[in-house]
PDB file of C-alpha atoms (C1' of nucleotides) in Angstrom:
ATOM      1  CA  UNK A  29       0.000   0.000   0.000  1.00 68.00           C
ATOM      2  CA  UNK A  30       1.755   3.170  -1.144  1.00 78.00           C
ATOM      3  CA  UNK A  31       1.492   6.477   0.644  1.00 83.00           C
ATOM      4  CA  UNK A  32      -0.364   8.296  -2.160  1.00 88.00           C
ATOM      5  CA  UNK A  33      -3.109   5.726  -2.000  1.00 89.00           C
ATOM      6  CA  UNK A  34      -3.360   6.045   1.767  1.00 89.00           C
ATOM      7  CA  UNK A  35      -3.412   9.836   1.545  1.00 90.00           C
ATOM      8  CA  UNK A  36      -6.223   9.685  -1.014  1.00 93.00           C
ATOM      9  CA  UNK A  37      -8.157   7.308   1.201  1.00 93.00           C
ATOM     10  CA  UNK A  38      -7.733   9.560   4.211  1.00 93.00           C
ATOM     11  CA  UNK A  39      -8.899  12.573   2.223  1.00 92.00           C
ATOM     12  CA  UNK A  40     -11.967  10.723   0.968  1.00 93.00           C
ATOM     13  CA  UNK A  41     -12.959   9.522   4.444  1.00 93.00           C
ATOM     14  CA  UNK A  42     -12.541  12.995   5.933  1.00 92.00           C
ATOM     15  CA  UNK A  43     -14.692  14.492   3.175  1.00 93.00           C
ATOM     16  CA  UNK A  44     -17.383  11.850   3.580  1.00 92.00           C
ATOM     17  CA  UNK A  45     -17.245  12.321   7.328  1.00 91.00           C
ATOM     18  CA  UNK A  46     -17.895  16.014   6.942  1.00 91.00           C
ATOM     19  CA  UNK A  47     -20.841  15.388   4.609  1.00 92.00           C
ATOM     20  CA  UNK A  48     -22.340  12.618   6.729  1.00 91.00           C
ATOM     21  CA  UNK A  49     -21.534  13.928  10.209  1.00 91.00           C
ATOM     22  CA  UNK A  50     -24.066  12.864  12.852  1.00 91.00           C
ATOM     23  CA  UNK A  51     -24.468  15.343  15.683  1.00 91.00           C
ATOM     24  CA  UNK A  52     -25.111  12.700  18.333  1.00 92.00           C
ATOM     25  CA  UNK A  53     -25.707  13.803  21.929  1.00 91.00           C
ATOM     26  CA  UNK A  54     -22.709  11.901  23.320  1.00 93.00           C
ATOM     27  CA  UNK A  55     -20.486  13.711  20.828  1.00 94.00           C
ATOM     28  CA  UNK A  56     -21.129  17.028  22.563  1.00 93.00           C
ATOM     29  CA  UNK A  57     -19.278  16.115  25.714  1.00 92.00           C
ATOM     30  CA  UNK A  58     -15.686  15.311  26.614  1.00 92.00           C
ATOM     31  CA  UNK A  59     -16.648  13.730  29.926  1.00 93.00           C
ATOM     32  CA  UNK A  60     -14.947  10.312  29.872  1.00 94.00           C
ATOM     33  CA  UNK A  61     -17.668   8.811  32.076  1.00 94.00           C
ATOM     34  CA  UNK A  62     -20.427   9.952  29.704  1.00 93.00           C
ATOM     35  CA  UNK A  63     -18.503   8.700  26.687  1.00 94.00           C
ATOM     36  CA  UNK A  64     -17.765   5.386  28.347  1.00 95.00           C
ATOM     37  CA  UNK A  65     -21.486   4.874  29.008  1.00 95.00           C
ATOM     38  CA  UNK A  66     -22.310   5.679  25.376  1.00 94.00           C
ATOM     39  CA  UNK A  67     -19.651   3.294  24.054  1.00 94.00           C
ATOM     40  CA  UNK A  68     -20.938   0.426  26.167  1.00 94.00           C
ATOM     41  CA  UNK A  69     -24.569   1.125  25.248  1.00 93.00           C
ATOM     42  CA  UNK A  70     -23.595   1.199  21.581  1.00 92.00           C
ATOM     43  CA  UNK A  71     -21.939  -2.214  21.701  1.00 88.00           C
ATOM     44  CA  UNK A  72     -24.149  -4.459  19.536  1.00 83.00           C
ATOM     45  CA  UNK A  73     -26.873  -1.858  19.512  1.00 85.00           C
ATOM     46  CA  UNK A  74     -28.153   0.589  16.933  1.00 85.00           C
ATOM     47  CA  UNK A  75     -27.691   4.322  17.471  1.00 89.00           C
ATOM     48  CA  UNK A  76     -31.441   4.967  17.302  1.00 86.00           C
ATOM     49  CA  UNK A  77     -32.017   2.736  20.304  1.00 87.00           C
ATOM     50  CA  UNK A  78     -29.349   4.358  22.436  1.00 90.00           C
ATOM     51  CA  UNK A  79     -30.510   7.908  21.726  1.00 90.00           C
ATOM     52  CA  UNK A  80     -32.820   8.802  24.590  1.00 89.00           C
ATOM     53  CA  UNK A  81     -31.655   5.973  26.807  1.00 91.00           C
ATOM     54  CA  UNK A  82     -28.200   7.511  27.182  1.00 93.00           C
ATOM     55  CA  UNK A  83     -29.665  10.859  28.238  1.00 93.00           C
ATOM     56  CA  UNK A  84     -31.976   9.157  30.725  1.00 93.00           C
ATOM     57  CA  UNK A  85     -29.106   7.171  32.211  1.00 94.00           C
ATOM     58  CA  UNK A  86     -27.010  10.327  32.544  1.00 94.00           C
ATOM     59  CA  UNK A  87     -29.833  11.979  34.506  1.00 93.00           C
ATOM     60  CA  UNK A  88     -30.102   9.026  36.832  1.00 94.00           C
ATOM     61  CA  UNK A  89     -26.417   8.147  37.207  1.00 94.00           C
ATOM     62  CA  UNK A  90     -24.584  11.362  36.249  1.00 93.00           C
ATOM     63  CA  UNK A  91     -21.079  10.277  37.275  1.00 92.00           C
ATOM     64  CA  UNK A  92     -18.906   7.459  38.554  1.00 92.00           C
ATOM     65  CA  UNK A  93     -19.670   7.900  42.273  1.00 92.00           C
ATOM     66  CA  UNK A  94     -23.436   7.884  41.674  1.00 92.00           C
ATOM     67  CA  UNK A  95     -23.252   4.736  39.599  1.00 93.00           C
ATOM     68  CA  UNK A  96     -20.899   3.015  42.024  1.00 93.00           C
ATOM     69  CA  UNK A  97     -23.232   3.752  44.945  1.00 92.00           C
ATOM     70  CA  UNK A  98     -26.385   2.600  43.143  1.00 91.00           C
ATOM     71  CA  UNK A  99     -28.173  -0.638  43.921  1.00 85.00           C
ATOM     72  CA  UNK A 100     -27.466  -3.215  41.225  1.00 81.00           C
ATOM     73  CA  UNK A 101     -31.187  -3.824  40.763  1.00 82.00           C
ATOM     74  CA  UNK A 102     -31.674  -0.121  39.981  1.00 87.00           C
ATOM     75  CA  UNK A 103     -28.867  -0.292  37.444  1.00 89.00           C
ATOM     76  CA  UNK A 104     -30.532  -3.259  35.750  1.00 86.00           C
ATOM     77  CA  UNK A 105     -33.864  -1.494  35.889  1.00 87.00           C
ATOM     78  CA  UNK A 106     -32.443   1.539  34.101  1.00 91.00           C
ATOM     79  CA  UNK A 107     -30.913  -0.783  31.501  1.00 90.00           C
ATOM     80  CA  UNK A 108     -34.077  -2.731  30.623  1.00 87.00           C
ATOM     81  CA  UNK A 109     -34.795  -2.599  26.898  1.00 86.00           C
ATOM     82  CA  UNK A 110     -31.175  -2.226  25.843  1.00 90.00           C
ATOM     83  CA  UNK A 111     -30.367  -5.927  25.925  1.00 86.00           C
ATOM     84  CA  UNK A 112     -27.365  -7.894  27.164  1.00 85.00           C
ATOM     85  CA  UNK A 113     -27.849  -7.160  30.857  1.00 84.00           C
ATOM     86  CA  UNK A 114     -24.317  -8.206  31.679  1.00 84.00           C
ATOM     87  CA  UNK A 115     -23.148  -4.901  30.150  1.00 89.00           C
ATOM     88  CA  UNK A 116     -25.061  -2.968  32.823  1.00 90.00           C
ATOM     89  CA  UNK A 117     -23.678  -5.103  35.624  1.00 87.00           C
ATOM     90  CA  UNK A 118     -20.159  -4.688  34.231  1.00 90.00           C
ATOM     91  CA  UNK A 119     -20.629  -0.922  34.145  1.00 93.00           C
ATOM     92  CA  UNK A 120     -21.694  -1.017  37.773  1.00 92.00           C
ATOM     93  CA  UNK A 121     -18.749  -3.156  38.873  1.00 91.00           C
ATOM     94  CA  UNK A 122     -16.295  -1.057  36.870  1.00 93.00           C
ATOM     95  CA  UNK A 123     -17.581   2.127  38.532  1.00 94.00           C
ATOM     96  CA  UNK A 124     -16.928   0.536  41.916  1.00 92.00           C
ATOM     97  CA  UNK A 125     -13.417  -0.424  40.841  1.00 92.00           C
ATOM     98  CA  UNK A 126     -12.781   3.149  39.723  1.00 92.00           C
ATOM     99  CA  UNK A 127     -13.889   4.380  43.142  1.00 91.00           C
ATOM    100  CA  UNK A 128     -11.479   1.960  44.783  1.00 87.00           C
ATOM    101  CA  UNK A 129      -8.630   3.176  42.602  1.00 84.00           C
ATOM    102  CA  UNK A 130      -9.506   6.838  43.234  1.00 80.00           C
ATOM    103  CA  UNK A 131      -9.624   6.110  46.935  1.00 77.00           C
ATOM    104  CA  UNK A 132      -6.124   4.685  46.998  1.00 77.00           C
ATOM    105  CA  UNK A 133      -4.872   7.565  44.802  1.00 71.00           C
ATOM    106  CA  UNK A 134      -6.365  10.156  47.128  1.00 63.00           C
ATOM    107  CA  UNK A 135      -4.405   8.759  50.040  1.00 61.00           C
ATOM    108  CA  UNK A 136      -1.373  10.020  48.196  1.00 56.00           C
ATOM    109  CA  UNK A 137      -2.892  13.358  47.165  1.00 55.00           C
ATOM    110  CA  UNK A 138      -5.046  14.312  50.110  1.00 46.00           C
ATOM    111  CA  UNK A 139      -5.839  17.765  48.739  1.00 49.00           C
ATOM    112  CA  UNK A 140      -8.408  16.094  46.448  1.00 53.00           C
ATOM    113  CA  UNK A 141     -11.645  14.766  47.794  1.00 53.00           C
ATOM    114  CA  UNK A 142     -11.946  11.316  46.272  1.00 50.00           C
ATOM    115  CA  UNK A 143     -15.715  11.662  46.130  1.00 55.00           C
ATOM    116  CA  UNK A 144     -15.572  14.568  43.717  1.00 61.00           C
ATOM    117  CA  UNK A 145     -16.570  13.849  40.137  1.00 61.00           C
ATOM    118  CA  UNK A 146     -13.898  16.238  38.862  1.00 65.00           C
ATOM    119  CA  UNK A 147     -11.207  14.330  40.651  1.00 61.00           C
ATOM    120  CA  UNK A 148     -12.469  11.078  39.203  1.00 64.00           C
ATOM    121  CA  UNK A 149     -12.682  12.496  35.688  1.00 68.00           C
ATOM    122  CA  UNK A 150      -9.108  13.684  35.874  1.00 72.00           C
ATOM    123  CA  UNK A 151      -8.181  10.208  37.080  1.00 81.00           C
ATOM    124  CA  UNK A 152     -10.243   8.358  34.507  1.00 92.00           C
ATOM    125  CA  UNK A 153      -7.904   5.784  32.943  1.00 94.00           C
ATOM    126  CA  UNK A 154      -6.638   6.614  29.465  1.00 93.00           C
ATOM    127  CA  UNK A 155      -4.082   3.868  28.886  1.00 94.00           C
ATOM    128  CA  UNK A 156      -5.341   0.829  26.956  1.00 93.00           C
ATOM    129  CA  UNK A 157      -4.140  -1.608  29.609  1.00 94.00           C
ATOM    130  CA  UNK A 158      -5.917   0.279  32.419  1.00 94.00           C
ATOM    131  CA  UNK A 159      -9.137   0.579  30.451  1.00 95.00           C
ATOM    132  CA  UNK A 160      -9.163  -3.051  29.363  1.00 93.00           C
ATOM    133  CA  UNK A 161      -8.669  -4.180  32.957  1.00 94.00           C
ATOM    134  CA  UNK A 162     -12.169  -2.913  33.744  1.00 94.00           C
ATOM    135  CA  UNK A 163     -15.110  -5.288  33.258  1.00 91.00           C
ATOM    136  CA  UNK A 164     -17.025  -4.772  30.013  1.00 91.00           C
ATOM    137  CA  UNK A 165     -14.230  -2.809  28.328  1.00 94.00           C
ATOM    138  CA  UNK A 166     -12.424  -4.657  25.570  1.00 92.00           C
ATOM    139  CA  UNK A 167     -10.083  -3.474  22.843  1.00 92.00           C
ATOM    140  CA  UNK A 168     -12.742  -1.644  20.840  1.00 93.00           C
ATOM    141  CA  UNK A 169     -14.374   0.205  23.730  1.00 94.00           C
ATOM    142  CA  UNK A 170     -10.984   1.200  25.156  1.00 94.00           C
ATOM    143  CA  UNK A 171      -9.950   2.681  21.812  1.00 94.00           C
ATOM    144  CA  UNK A 172     -13.288   4.493  21.499  1.00 94.00           C
ATOM    145  CA  UNK A 173     -12.932   6.100  24.917  1.00 95.00           C
ATOM    146  CA  UNK A 174      -9.387   7.177  24.113  1.00 94.00           C
ATOM    147  CA  UNK A 175     -10.389   8.746  20.803  1.00 93.00           C
ATOM    148  CA  UNK A 176     -13.612  10.468  21.833  1.00 93.00           C
ATOM    149  CA  UNK A 177     -12.876  11.530  25.394  1.00 93.00           C
ATOM    150  CA  UNK A 178      -9.140  12.207  25.196  1.00 93.00           C
ATOM    151  CA  UNK A 179      -8.425  12.577  21.453  1.00 93.00           C
ATOM    152  CA  UNK A 180      -5.676   9.983  21.769  1.00 92.00           C
ATOM    153  CA  UNK A 181      -4.679   7.670  18.894  1.00 92.00           C
ATOM    154  CA  UNK A 182      -5.508   3.937  19.045  1.00 92.00           C
ATOM    155  CA  UNK A 183      -6.529   1.099  16.814  1.00 93.00           C
ATOM    156  CA  UNK A 184     -10.308   1.262  16.932  1.00 93.00           C
ATOM    157  CA  UNK A 185     -11.846  -1.691  15.139  1.00 92.00           C
ATOM    158  CA  UNK A 186     -15.597  -2.087  15.287  1.00 92.00           C
ATOM    159  CA  UNK A 187     -18.286  -2.793  12.729  1.00 90.00           C
ATOM    160  CA  UNK A 188     -18.479   0.622  11.040  1.00 92.00           C
ATOM    161  CA  UNK A 189     -14.706   0.888  10.823  1.00 93.00           C
ATOM    162  CA  UNK A 190     -14.515  -2.651   9.399  1.00 92.00           C
ATOM    163  CA  UNK A 191     -17.163  -1.687   6.881  1.00 92.00           C
ATOM    164  CA  UNK A 192     -15.150   1.238   5.521  1.00 93.00           C
ATOM    165  CA  UNK A 193     -11.869  -0.683   5.229  1.00 93.00           C
ATOM    166  CA  UNK A 194     -13.547  -3.738   3.729  1.00 92.00           C
ATOM    167  CA  UNK A 195     -15.318  -1.566   1.201  1.00 91.00           C
ATOM    168  CA  UNK A 196     -12.269   0.503   0.269  1.00 92.00           C
ATOM    169  CA  UNK A 197      -9.465  -2.042   0.373  1.00 92.00           C
ATOM    170  CA  UNK A 198     -11.050  -5.479   0.057  1.00 90.00           C
ATOM    171  CA  UNK A 199     -13.954  -5.206  -2.386  1.00 87.00           C
ATOM    172  CA  UNK A 200     -15.449  -8.638  -3.186  1.00 83.00           C
ATOM    173  CA  UNK A 201     -13.004 -10.399  -0.845  1.00 87.00           C
ATOM    174  CA  UNK A 202     -14.505 -12.716   1.777  1.00 85.00           C
ATOM    175  CA  UNK A 203     -13.280 -13.834   5.200  1.00 85.00           C
ATOM    176  CA  UNK A 204     -10.956 -10.852   5.650  1.00 88.00           C
ATOM    177  CA  UNK A 205      -9.097 -11.259   8.919  1.00 88.00           C
ATOM    178  CA  UNK A 206      -8.914  -8.554  11.576  1.00 89.00           C
ATOM    179  CA  UNK A 207      -5.121  -8.696  11.349  1.00 90.00           C
ATOM    180  CA  UNK A 208      -5.329  -7.348   7.796  1.00 90.00           C
ATOM    181  CA  UNK A 209      -7.750  -4.623   8.845  1.00 91.00           C
ATOM    182  CA  UNK A 210      -5.771  -3.679  11.950  1.00 92.00           C
ATOM    183  CA  UNK A 211      -2.639  -3.082   9.876  1.00 91.00           C
ATOM    184  CA  UNK A 212      -4.489  -0.546   7.751  1.00 92.00           C
ATOM    185  CA  UNK A 213      -6.302   1.093  10.657  1.00 92.00           C
ATOM    186  CA  UNK A 214      -2.973   1.571  12.370  1.00 91.00           C
ATOM    187  CA  UNK A 215      -1.390   3.082   9.272  1.00 91.00           C
ATOM    188  CA  UNK A 216      -4.190   5.574   8.679  1.00 92.00           C
ATOM    189  CA  UNK A 217      -5.021   6.870  12.167  1.00 88.00           C
ATOM    190  CA  UNK A 218      -3.524  10.339  12.756  1.00 86.00           C
ATOM    191  CA  UNK A 219      -0.987  10.025  15.540  1.00 76.00           C
ATOM    192  CA  UNK A 220      -0.842  13.616  16.705  1.00 70.00           C
ATOM    193  CA  UNK A 221      -3.515  16.232  17.228  1.00 63.00           C
ATOM    194  CA  UNK A 222      -1.537  19.184  15.857  1.00 66.00           C
ATOM    195  CA  UNK A 223      -3.952  19.626  12.972  1.00 70.00           C
ATOM    196  CA  UNK A 224      -7.340  20.271  14.613  1.00 67.00           C
ATOM    197  CA  UNK A 225      -9.267  19.102  11.557  1.00 67.00           C
ATOM    198  CA  UNK A 226      -7.358  15.829  11.451  1.00 74.00           C
ATOM    199  CA  UNK A 227      -7.061  14.216  14.842  1.00 90.00           C
ATOM    200  CA  UNK A 228      -8.047  10.792  16.192  1.00 93.00           C
ATOM    201  CA  UNK A 229     -11.441  12.036  17.361  1.00 93.00           C
ATOM    202  CA  UNK A 230     -12.487  13.575  14.020  1.00 92.00           C
ATOM    203  CA  UNK A 231     -10.908  10.706  12.133  1.00 93.00           C
ATOM    204  CA  UNK A 232     -12.949   8.053  13.935  1.00 94.00           C
ATOM    205  CA  UNK A 233     -16.151  10.125  13.800  1.00 93.00           C
ATOM    206  CA  UNK A 234     -15.618  10.254  10.023  1.00 93.00           C
ATOM    207  CA  UNK A 235     -14.959   6.513   9.800  1.00 93.00           C
ATOM    208  CA  UNK A 236     -18.040   5.723  11.889  1.00 92.00           C
ATOM    209  CA  UNK A 237     -20.346   7.994   9.906  1.00 92.00           C
ATOM    210  CA  UNK A 238     -19.043   6.874   6.539  1.00 92.00           C
ATOM    211  CA  UNK A 239     -19.296   3.216   7.628  1.00 91.00           C
ATOM    212  CA  UNK A 240     -22.861   3.655   8.870  1.00 90.00           C
ATOM    213  CA  UNK A 241     -23.744   5.240   5.529  1.00 90.00           C
ATOM    214  CA  UNK A 242     -22.195   2.365   3.567  1.00 90.00           C
ATOM    215  CA  UNK A 243     -24.132  -0.183   5.619  1.00 87.00           C
ATOM    216  CA  UNK A 244     -27.349   1.604   4.746  1.00 85.00           C
ATOM    217  CA  UNK A 245     -26.647   1.764   1.030  1.00 85.00           C
ATOM    218  CA  UNK A 246     -24.879  -1.565   0.390  1.00 84.00           C
ATOM    219  CA  UNK A 247     -25.298  -5.173   1.473  1.00 81.00           C
ATOM    220  CA  UNK A 248     -23.407  -4.935   4.766  1.00 82.00           C
ATOM    221  CA  UNK A 249     -19.716  -5.120   3.806  1.00 84.00           C
ATOM    222  CA  UNK A 250     -18.720  -6.151   7.322  1.00 85.00           C
ATOM    223  CA  UNK A 251     -20.317  -9.526   6.691  1.00 83.00           C
ATOM    224  CA  UNK A 252     -17.166 -10.215   4.721  1.00 81.00           C
ATOM    225  CA  UNK A 253     -15.102  -9.881   7.889  1.00 86.00           C
ATOM    226  CA  UNK A 254     -13.705 -13.151   9.206  1.00 84.00           C
ATOM    227  CA  UNK A 255     -15.138 -12.264  12.631  1.00 82.00           C
ATOM    228  CA  UNK A 256     -18.662 -12.139  11.340  1.00 79.00           C
ATOM    229  CA  UNK A 257     -20.700 -14.914  12.934  1.00 75.00           C
ATOM    230  CA  UNK A 258     -24.254 -16.029  12.657  1.00 74.00           C
ATOM    231  CA  UNK A 259     -25.995 -15.739  15.971  1.00 73.00           C
ATOM    232  CA  UNK A 260     -27.419 -18.723  17.774  1.00 73.00           C
ATOM    233  CA  UNK A 261     -31.138 -19.253  18.004  1.00 75.00           C
ATOM    234  CA  UNK A 262     -32.890 -17.103  20.605  1.00 74.00           C
ATOM    235  CA  UNK A 263     -36.225 -18.886  20.703  1.00 75.00           C
ATOM    236  CA  UNK A 264     -36.217 -21.464  23.483  1.00 71.00           C
ATOM    237  CA  UNK A 265     -32.700 -20.503  24.574  1.00 71.00           C
ATOM    238  CA  UNK A 266     -31.443 -20.032  28.114  1.00 70.00           C
ATOM    239  CA  UNK A 267     -30.953 -16.354  27.490  1.00 72.00           C
ATOM    240  CA  UNK A 268     -34.574 -15.931  26.509  1.00 75.00           C
ATOM    241  CA  UNK A 269     -35.670 -17.521  29.795  1.00 73.00           C
ATOM    242  CA  UNK A 270     -33.138 -15.557  31.790  1.00 72.00           C
ATOM    243  CA  UNK A 271     -34.283 -12.302  30.186  1.00 75.00           C
ATOM    244  CA  UNK A 272     -37.870 -13.129  31.106  1.00 75.00           C
ATOM    245  CA  UNK A 273     -36.846 -13.880  34.674  1.00 74.00           C
ATOM    246  CA  UNK A 274     -34.973 -10.589  35.099  1.00 76.00           C
ATOM    247  CA  UNK A 275     -37.906  -8.703  33.612  1.00 76.00           C
ATOM    248  CA  UNK A 276     -40.351 -10.343  35.989  1.00 75.00           C
ATOM    249  CA  UNK A 277     -38.174  -9.793  39.042  1.00 74.00           C
ATOM    250  CA  UNK A 278     -37.727  -6.127  38.224  1.00 77.00           C
ATOM    251  CA  UNK A 279     -41.440  -5.731  37.520  1.00 75.00           C
ATOM    252  CA  UNK A 280     -42.341  -7.333  40.829  1.00 74.00           C
ATOM    253  CA  UNK A 281     -39.878  -5.097  42.588  1.00 73.00           C
ATOM    254  CA  UNK A 282     -41.279  -1.956  40.923  1.00 74.00           C
ATOM    255  CA  UNK A 283     -44.965  -2.751  41.358  1.00 69.00           C
ATOM    256  CA  UNK A 284     -45.097  -4.270  44.783  1.00 62.00           C
ATOM    257  CA  UNK A 285     -41.844  -3.188  46.314  1.00 61.00           C
ATOM    258  CA  UNK A 286     -41.598  -6.768  47.393  1.00 55.00           C
ATOM    259  CA  UNK A 287     -38.359  -8.744  47.060  1.00 56.00           C
ATOM    260  CA  UNK A 288     -35.834  -7.160  49.341  1.00 53.00           C
ATOM    261  CA  UNK A 289     -32.880  -5.485  47.688  1.00 53.00           C
ATOM    262  CA  UNK A 290     -30.351  -7.945  48.958  1.00 44.00           C
ATOM    263  CA  UNK A 291     -31.935 -11.149  47.714  1.00 48.00           C
ATOM    264  CA  UNK A 292     -32.574  -9.580  44.339  1.00 55.00           C
ATOM    265  CA  UNK A 293     -28.987  -8.366  44.109  1.00 50.00           C
ATOM    266  CA  UNK A 294     -27.723 -11.811  45.027  1.00 44.00           C
ATOM    267  CA  UNK A 295     -29.905 -13.396  42.413  1.00 53.00           C
ATOM    268  CA  UNK A 296     -28.767 -10.908  39.803  1.00 50.00           C
ATOM    269  CA  UNK A 297     -25.130 -11.456  40.696  1.00 48.00           C
ATOM    270  CA  UNK A 298     -25.734 -15.121  40.254  1.00 51.00           C
ATOM    271  CA  UNK A 299     -27.218 -14.373  36.883  1.00 50.00           C
ATOM    272  CA  UNK A 300     -24.170 -12.317  35.981  1.00 47.00           C
ATOM    273  CA  UNK A 301     -21.801 -14.985  37.174  1.00 44.00           C
ATOM    274  CA  UNK A 302     -23.361 -17.558  34.924  1.00 48.00           C
ATOM    275  CA  UNK A 303     -23.806 -15.395  31.852  1.00 44.00           C
ATOM    276  CA  UNK A 304     -21.767 -16.543  28.910  1.00 40.00           C
ATOM    277  CA  UNK A 305     -21.701 -20.134  29.996  1.00 39.00           C
ATOM    278  CA  UNK A 306     -23.907 -22.853  28.589  1.00 34.00           C
ATOM    279  CA  UNK A 307     -24.059 -24.735  31.885  1.00 32.00           C
ATOM    280  CA  UNK A 308     -26.997 -23.080  33.593  1.00 36.00           C
ATOM    281  CA  UNK A 309     -28.654 -25.801  35.595  1.00 42.00           C
ATOM    282  CA  UNK A 310     -31.695 -27.377  34.107  1.00 42.00           C
ATOM    283  CA  UNK A 311     -34.929 -26.291  35.714  1.00 50.00           C
ATOM    284  CA  UNK A 312     -33.397 -23.349  37.521  1.00 55.00           C
ATOM    285  CA  UNK A 313     -35.576 -20.750  35.887  1.00 58.00           C
ATOM    286  CA  UNK A 314     -38.830 -22.606  36.340  1.00 60.00           C
ATOM    287  CA  UNK A 315     -37.876 -23.341  39.936  1.00 61.00           C
ATOM    288  CA  UNK A 316     -37.395 -19.660  40.741  1.00 62.00           C
ATOM    289  CA  UNK A 317     -40.523 -18.767  38.845  1.00 63.00           C
ATOM    290  CA  UNK A 318     -42.707 -21.305  40.621  1.00 65.00           C
ATOM    291  CA  UNK A 319     -41.435 -20.094  43.971  1.00 62.00           C
ATOM    292  CA  UNK A 320     -42.367 -16.567  42.974  1.00 62.00           C
ATOM    293  CA  UNK A 321     -45.749 -17.859  41.845  1.00 65.00           C
ATOM    294  CA  UNK A 322     -46.393 -19.466  45.243  1.00 62.00           C
ATOM    295  CA  UNK A 323     -45.887 -16.055  46.781  1.00 58.00           C
ATOM    296  CA  UNK A 324     -48.247 -14.536  44.236  1.00 61.00           C
ATOM    297  CA  UNK A 325     -45.630 -12.465  42.420  1.00 58.00           C
ATOM    298  CA  UNK A 326     -46.216 -13.907  38.993  1.00 64.00           C
ATOM    299  CA  UNK A 327     -48.274 -16.430  37.067  1.00 66.00           C
ATOM    300  CA  UNK A 328     -48.099 -18.520  33.957  1.00 66.00           C
ATOM    301  CA  UNK A 329     -50.156 -17.545  30.918  1.00 61.00           C
ATOM    302  CA  UNK A 330     -50.459 -18.896  27.410  1.00 56.00           C
ATOM    303  CA  UNK A 331     -47.923 -16.269  26.358  1.00 55.00           C
ATOM    304  CA  UNK A 332     -45.456 -17.321  29.055  1.00 59.00           C
ATOM    305  CA  UNK A 333     -44.636 -16.073  32.546  1.00 60.00           C
ATOM    306  CA  UNK A 334     -45.894 -12.665  33.591  1.00 61.00           C
ATOM    307  CA  UNK A 335     -45.474 -10.480  36.622  1.00 58.00           C
TER     308      UNK A 335
ATOM    309  C1'  DT B  21     -46.842 -14.720  12.180  1.00 94.85           C
ATOM    310  C1'  DG B  22     -42.119 -16.025  12.621  1.00 94.85           C
ATOM    311  C1'  DT B  23     -37.397 -15.751  11.183  1.00 94.85           C
ATOM    312  C1'  DC B  24     -33.456 -13.155  10.378  1.00 94.85           C
ATOM    313  C1'  DC B  25     -30.346  -9.690  11.629  1.00 94.85           C
ATOM    314  C1'  DA B  26     -27.462  -5.938  14.186  1.00 94.85           C
ATOM    315  C1'  DC B  27     -21.860  -7.888  17.113  1.00 94.85           C
ATOM    316  C1'  DG B  28     -18.111  -6.753  21.267  1.00 94.85           C
ATOM    317  C1'  DT B  29     -16.853  -9.054  25.483  1.00 94.85           C
ATOM    318  C1'  DC B  30     -16.114 -12.879  28.118  1.00 94.85           C
ATOM    319  C1'  DT B  31     -15.157 -17.556  29.185  1.00 94.85           C
TER     320       DT B  31
ATOM    321  C1'  DA C  12     -11.549 -20.748  20.361  1.00 94.85           C
ATOM    322  C1'  DA C  13     -16.372 -21.489  19.685  1.00 94.85           C
ATOM    323  C1'  DG C  14     -20.351 -20.011  21.356  1.00 94.85           C
ATOM    324  C1'  DA C  15     -23.396 -17.472  24.797  1.00 94.85           C
ATOM    325  C1'  DC C  16     -25.512 -13.239  25.536  1.00 94.85           C
ATOM    326  C1'  DG C  17     -31.147  -9.388  24.936  1.00 94.85           C
ATOM    327  C1'  DT C  18     -33.946  -6.738  22.346  1.00 94.85           C
ATOM    328  C1'  DG C  19     -36.651  -4.981  18.645  1.00 94.85           C
ATOM    329  C1'  DG C  20     -36.836  -3.541  13.788  1.00 94.85           C
ATOM    330  C1'  DA C  21     -36.950  -5.368   9.031  1.00 94.85           C
ATOM    331  C1'  DC C  22     -38.857  -8.380   5.918  1.00 94.85           C
TER     332       DC C  22
END
DNA sequence: TGTCCACGTCT
DNA sequence: AAGACGTGGAC
């Protein structure tokens, strides 16, 4: 790949990015906490579904200390409708870890109150290794936080970025590996922010917006990525039952203020612990549900269990 | 009506 | 390293 070709590509993406720029609410802040929340919400989720939910979350849990102090059931409750509950529980746990880190930092710099949001923001991790050590933050989310909150260069590979590189450099080619894409992403990301119109933040906004546009107008090019996988069947799956159970528990808690906080939190932690594993014990869901039914919290209908 | 599809993180 | 994980819009 010669440098003229790369320069032409960069110019094209920047131009497209300008034309297609989306003025999304989480792009009008530099608060790393707010951007972190948006990145996690946007994992596997369309922009249209996050818009509104992000704002609501920010009202309810405006900063790291608020989120860390929240009850895990309230965090789940706020998350309902976004899918993949484990992301909400990871957010909650990560916030608590950040508080722990801030606490130990403030022992060394006592002039800062460790409870203050400003202190935490200035201590929000910006190194890849520190970000990735938090639950729910992988390579992509870490790079996104670095670019959008701190304007720092990284290799940000997610579906829209894949789409652009697949479309521009690998037309027609199938099963393109991430290693091939990463090499190009690394080569093209601006490494210093001296030119304000061409920095990591603007660069990745442009890539995201151009990629989203390509997905709308073409058969999704990112299907040609080697990482693209067909999802397993939802109907009749454990995760369908688990989702129903969480919904019912939260509904019961909202409506009747029954179910004490602690037992619900324990149950939800259990749920979190088991997520991602296929070894959930047989009959566990129906057992919990029939116990709840005995206490009059829910009942079985033709459509399934209801609160 | 159901079936397919959107996909990053974790184990 | 293959597969689980939630929800709702598109068709």
